[in-house]
Amino acid sequence: MDNVTVFEHPLIQHKTTVLRSKDTPNKEFRELVEEITMLMCYEALRDLPLEEVEIETPLKVSKQKMLKGKKLAVVPILRAGLGMVNGMLNLIPSAKVGHIGMYRDEETMQPQEYYCKLPADIDKRLIVVVDPMLATGGSAIDAIGQIKSYGGTQIKFLCLIAAPEGIKALSEAHPDVQIYCANVDEGLNEKCYIVPGLGDAGDRIFGTK
Ligand code: PRP
Ligand code: URA
């Protein structure tokens, strides 16, 4: 699928495997989420436009390349997406950060939105929505729908682990959104958890279970 990029870089693969282990403690889990996000961000933004600028080195005036005034926004889907924000900001410190609060109803598995605060000029920004898990796709579909209702148009979705069901649903709902992930897993279990997955990403980041 043209709209899906799976990162095969050995560092991303290795770190994601450590992340999955049930024996990885919360502190290391958080650090890994940040590191993997940083590596994925580097790859996912390789199409950022550049412009030539004139600078003066200690030796001479020279034309060199810099990012072409592209404004970015990072939008984590709460809670687990918060774990990816610093990984993004390490590489793009001038990005603005919006937040969308979303949780899955444990009975229906339908996403429930409880918070939304986006940068005022969201319509002018390249938006990277981050959430470690793309399971049924419901949370990502609604979050991106919300961003579009505020005028967002250029949107990328970055997750660590995706289920085929989530990729299909998100691609159908928002075919214009490029999806980036480290792994595509087998599928969902009866509780809509990704298998083999890594469990509940929010709980593992914040130590709530
Ligand atoms: C998790 C995850 C995604 C969502 C994915 O969040 O971080 O947002 O589930 O599932 P979906 O693709 O089926 O919608 P959760 O609802 O557990 O909330 P939390 O991050 O607050 O724990
Ligand atoms: N949310 C998670 O945190 N993990 C899953 O496997 C599915 C949804």
Short mmCIF file of C-alpha atoms and ligand atoms in Angstrom, two decimals:
data_model
loop_
_atom_site.label_atom_id
_atom_site.label_comp_id
_atom_site.label_asym_id
_atom_site.label_seq_id
_atom_site.Cartn_x
_atom_site.Cartn_y
_atom_site.Cartn_z
CA MET A 1 0.00 0.00 0.00
CA ASP A 2 1.44 3.36 -1.05
CA ASN A 3 0.08 5.16 2.00
CA VAL A 4 1.86 2.90 4.51
CA THR A 5 5.56 2.96 5.37
CA VAL A 6 6.95 0.21 7.62
CA PHE A 7 10.41 1.02 8.93
CA GLU A 8 12.78 -1.88 8.56
CA HIS A 9 15.83 -0.16 10.03
CA PRO A 10 17.60 -2.65 12.35
CA LEU A 11 17.75 -0.17 15.25
CA ILE A 12 14.00 0.41 15.06
CA GLN A 13 13.34 -3.32 14.82
CA HIS A 14 15.65 -4.18 17.72
CA LYS A 15 14.28 -1.51 20.04
CA THR A 16 10.68 -2.43 19.20
CA THR A 17 11.39 -6.05 20.13
CA VAL A 18 12.76 -5.00 23.54
CA LEU A 19 9.71 -2.75 23.98
CA ARG A 20 7.32 -5.66 23.44
CA SER A 21 8.78 -7.88 26.17
CA LYS A 22 6.57 -8.11 29.25
CA ASP A 23 9.77 -7.95 31.34
CA THR A 24 10.72 -4.45 30.14
CA PRO A 25 10.12 -2.09 33.09
CA ASN A 26 8.19 1.19 32.77
CA LYS A 27 11.29 3.42 32.82
CA GLU A 28 12.98 1.52 30.00
CA PHE A 29 9.67 1.29 28.13
CA ARG A 30 9.29 5.08 28.20
CA GLU A 31 12.88 5.62 27.08
CA LEU A 32 12.46 3.16 24.20
CA VAL A 33 9.22 4.77 23.02
CA GLU A 34 11.04 8.11 22.89
CA GLU A 35 14.08 6.67 21.07
CA ILE A 36 12.04 4.74 18.49
CA THR A 37 9.89 7.81 17.85
CA MET A 38 13.01 9.90 17.23
CA LEU A 39 14.33 7.37 14.70
CA MET A 40 10.93 7.17 12.99
CA CYS A 41 10.55 10.96 12.94
CA TYR A 42 13.90 11.26 11.15
CA GLU A 43 12.68 8.93 8.39
CA ALA A 44 9.08 10.16 8.21
CA LEU A 45 10.19 13.75 7.63
CA ARG A 46 12.62 13.00 4.82
CA ASP A 47 10.28 14.79 2.37
CA LEU A 48 10.47 18.16 4.17
CA PRO A 49 11.28 20.88 1.62
CA LEU A 50 14.67 22.62 1.68
CA GLU A 51 15.78 26.01 0.42
CA GLU A 52 19.17 27.48 -0.37
CA VAL A 53 20.45 30.13 2.02
CA GLU A 54 23.60 32.15 2.03
CA ILE A 55 25.80 31.79 5.11
CA GLU A 56 29.32 32.77 6.01
CA THR A 57 31.65 30.09 7.33
CA PRO A 58 34.96 31.15 8.90
CA LEU A 59 36.43 30.63 5.40
CA LYS A 60 33.95 32.09 2.89
CA VAL A 61 30.40 33.01 1.96
CA SER A 62 28.60 29.91 0.79
CA LYS A 63 25.13 28.73 -0.34
CA GLN A 64 23.79 25.87 1.82
CA LYS A 65 20.46 24.14 2.50
CA MET A 66 18.02 24.76 5.33
CA LEU A 67 14.43 23.69 6.01
CA LYS A 68 12.08 25.86 3.98
CA GLY A 69 9.99 27.61 6.61
CA LYS A 70 7.83 24.54 7.12
CA LYS A 71 5.70 24.86 10.22
CA LEU A 72 5.01 21.64 12.07
CA ALA A 73 2.59 20.47 14.72
CA VAL A 74 2.82 17.28 16.74
CA VAL A 75 -0.52 15.98 18.00
CA PRO A 76 -0.40 13.10 20.49
CA ILE A 77 -3.56 11.09 21.11
CA LEU A 78 -3.79 10.95 24.92
CA ARG A 79 -2.65 9.21 26.88
CA ALA A 80 -0.17 6.92 25.24
CA GLY A 81 0.72 9.36 22.44
CA LEU A 82 2.27 11.63 25.09
CA GLY A 83 5.13 9.14 25.34
CA MET A 84 6.12 9.98 21.76
CA VAL A 85 6.11 13.79 22.01
CA ASN A 86 9.66 14.29 23.30
CA GLY A 87 11.03 11.96 20.63
CA MET A 88 9.50 14.27 18.01
CA LEU A 89 10.53 17.51 19.75
CA ASN A 90 14.14 16.31 20.10
CA LEU A 91 14.39 16.61 16.30
CA ILE A 92 11.90 19.41 15.61
CA PRO A 93 12.07 21.63 18.71
CA SER A 94 10.12 24.48 17.11
CA ALA A 95 7.04 22.33 16.46
CA LYS A 96 3.84 23.30 18.25
CA VAL A 97 2.05 20.60 20.23
CA GLY A 98 -1.70 19.99 20.14
CA HIS A 99 -3.52 17.41 22.26
CA ILE A 100 -6.48 15.14 21.58
CA GLY A 101 -7.87 13.14 24.50
CA MET A 102 -9.38 9.85 23.44
CA TYR A 103 -10.06 6.56 25.21
CA ARG A 104 -11.63 3.33 24.01
CA ASP A 105 -14.83 2.34 25.74
CA GLU A 106 -13.97 -1.09 27.17
CA GLU A 107 -17.35 -2.55 26.20
CA THR A 108 -17.91 -1.18 22.74
CA MET A 109 -14.27 -0.44 21.80
CA GLN A 110 -15.55 2.81 20.33
CA PRO A 111 -13.31 5.86 20.87
CA GLN A 112 -14.60 8.53 23.25
CA GLU A 113 -13.17 12.01 22.85
CA TYR A 114 -12.68 14.04 26.05
CA TYR A 115 -10.23 16.81 25.10
CA CYS A 116 -9.04 18.76 22.08
CA LYS A 117 -6.64 21.69 22.00
CA LEU A 118 -4.81 22.42 18.77
CA PRO A 119 -2.47 25.23 17.66
CA ALA A 120 -4.54 28.17 16.33
CA ASP A 121 -2.84 28.02 12.90
CA ILE A 122 -3.27 24.25 12.52
CA ASP A 123 -4.48 24.78 8.92
CA LYS A 124 -1.02 26.08 7.95
CA ARG A 125 1.02 23.31 9.55
CA LEU A 126 2.29 19.89 8.62
CA ILE A 127 0.69 17.78 11.35
CA VAL A 128 2.18 14.58 12.74
CA VAL A 129 -0.38 12.67 14.82
CA VAL A 130 1.36 10.26 17.21
CA ASP A 131 0.01 7.23 19.07
CA PRO A 132 2.00 4.04 19.76
CA MET A 133 -0.88 1.71 18.85
CA LEU A 134 -3.15 1.49 15.80
CA ALA A 135 -5.58 -1.31 16.71
CA THR A 136 -9.12 -1.06 15.25
CA GLY A 137 -8.16 2.40 13.97
CA GLY A 138 -11.15 4.04 15.67
CA SER A 139 -9.11 6.46 17.81
CA ALA A 140 -6.87 7.58 14.96
CA ILE A 141 -9.81 7.97 12.56
CA ASP A 142 -11.72 10.18 15.01
CA ALA A 143 -8.65 12.19 16.05
CA ILE A 144 -7.74 12.93 12.44
CA GLY A 145 -11.38 13.75 11.67
CA GLN A 146 -11.30 16.26 14.51
CA ILE A 147 -8.06 17.82 13.24
CA LYS A 148 -9.58 18.14 9.76
CA SER A 149 -12.66 19.83 11.22
CA TYR A 150 -10.29 22.53 12.58
CA GLY A 151 -8.81 23.00 9.10
CA GLY A 152 -5.82 20.60 9.20
CA THR A 153 -4.99 19.28 5.73
CA GLN A 154 -1.43 17.95 5.67
CA ILE A 155 -1.42 15.04 8.10
CA LYS A 156 0.92 12.14 8.81
CA PHE A 157 0.16 9.40 11.34
CA LEU A 158 3.06 7.84 13.26
CA CYS A 159 2.57 4.72 15.38
CA LEU A 160 4.87 2.03 16.68
CA ILE A 161 2.70 -1.07 16.19
CA ALA A 162 -0.22 -1.42 13.81
CA ALA A 163 -2.79 -4.14 13.23
CA PRO A 164 -3.76 -4.85 9.61
CA GLU A 165 -7.38 -4.05 10.58
CA GLY A 166 -6.37 -0.58 11.79
CA ILE A 167 -4.32 0.17 8.71
CA LYS A 168 -7.23 -0.82 6.47
CA ALA A 169 -9.79 1.22 8.43
CA LEU A 170 -7.58 4.32 8.67
CA SER A 171 -6.60 4.13 4.99
CA GLU A 172 -10.25 3.91 3.95
CA ALA A 173 -11.38 6.74 6.26
CA HIS A 174 -8.46 9.09 5.50
CA PRO A 175 -6.76 7.99 2.26
CA ASP A 176 -4.79 11.26 2.17
CA VAL A 177 -2.94 10.47 5.43
CA GLN A 178 0.44 8.73 5.20
CA ILE A 179 0.82 6.04 7.89
CA TYR A 180 4.22 5.22 9.38
CA CYS A 181 4.86 2.29 11.71
CA ALA A 182 7.67 0.09 12.99
CA ASN A 183 5.77 -3.21 12.77
CA VAL A 184 2.51 -4.56 11.34
CA ASP A 185 1.33 -7.38 13.64
CA GLU A 186 -0.84 -10.48 13.16
CA GLY A 187 -4.15 -8.90 14.12
CA LEU A 188 -6.54 -8.20 16.98
CA ASN A 189 -7.77 -10.51 19.75
CA GLU A 190 -11.37 -10.65 21.03
CA LYS A 191 -10.74 -7.58 23.21
CA CYS A 192 -9.32 -5.65 20.23
CA TYR A 193 -5.77 -5.79 21.59
CA ILE A 194 -2.99 -6.10 19.03
CA VAL A 195 -1.40 -9.58 18.93
CA PRO A 196 1.43 -10.10 19.73
CA GLY A 197 1.54 -6.33 20.37
CA LEU A 198 2.96 -4.99 23.62
CA GLY A 199 -0.11 -4.85 25.85
CA ASP A 200 -1.67 -1.58 26.96
CA ALA A 201 0.71 1.14 25.85
CA GLY A 202 -0.70 3.81 28.19
CA ASP A 203 -0.42 1.56 31.22
CA ARG A 204 3.14 0.56 30.34
CA ILE A 205 4.25 4.18 29.80
CA PHE A 206 2.60 5.55 32.93
CA GLY A 207 2.82 2.46 35.18
CA THR A 208 -0.91 2.42 35.86
CA LYS A 209 -1.23 -1.39 35.94
C1 PRP B 1 -4.97 3.05 23.08
C2 PRP B 1 -3.93 3.56 22.11
C3 PRP B 1 -4.78 4.16 21.03
C4 PRP B 1 -5.98 3.25 21.00
C5 PRP B 1 -5.85 2.33 19.83
O1 PRP B 1 -5.46 4.03 23.87
O2 PRP B 1 -3.03 4.45 22.68
O3 PRP B 1 -5.17 5.49 21.28
O4 PRP B 1 -5.95 2.50 22.21
O5 PRP B 1 -6.98 1.54 19.70
P1 PRP B 1 -7.98 1.69 18.47
O6 PRP B 1 -7.12 1.75 17.22
O7 PRP B 1 -8.78 0.42 18.54
O8 PRP B 1 -8.80 2.91 18.65
P2 PRP B 1 -6.52 3.75 25.04
O9 PRP B 1 -7.89 3.85 24.50
O10 PRP B 1 -6.14 2.48 25.73
O11 PRP B 1 -6.34 5.01 25.99
P3 PRP B 1 -5.08 5.44 26.89
O12 PRP B 1 -3.95 5.80 25.95
O13 PRP B 1 -5.60 6.61 27.63
O14 PRP B 1 -4.72 4.29 27.78
N1 URA B 2 -4.38 -0.06 22.81
C1 URA B 2 -3.26 -0.54 23.38
O1 URA B 2 -2.64 0.16 24.22
N2 URA B 2 -2.84 -1.75 23.04
C2 URA B 2 -3.47 -2.51 22.14
O2 URA B 2 -3.00 -3.64 21.84
C3 URA B 2 -4.63 -2.01 21.53
C4 URA B 2 -5.07 -0.78 21.89
#
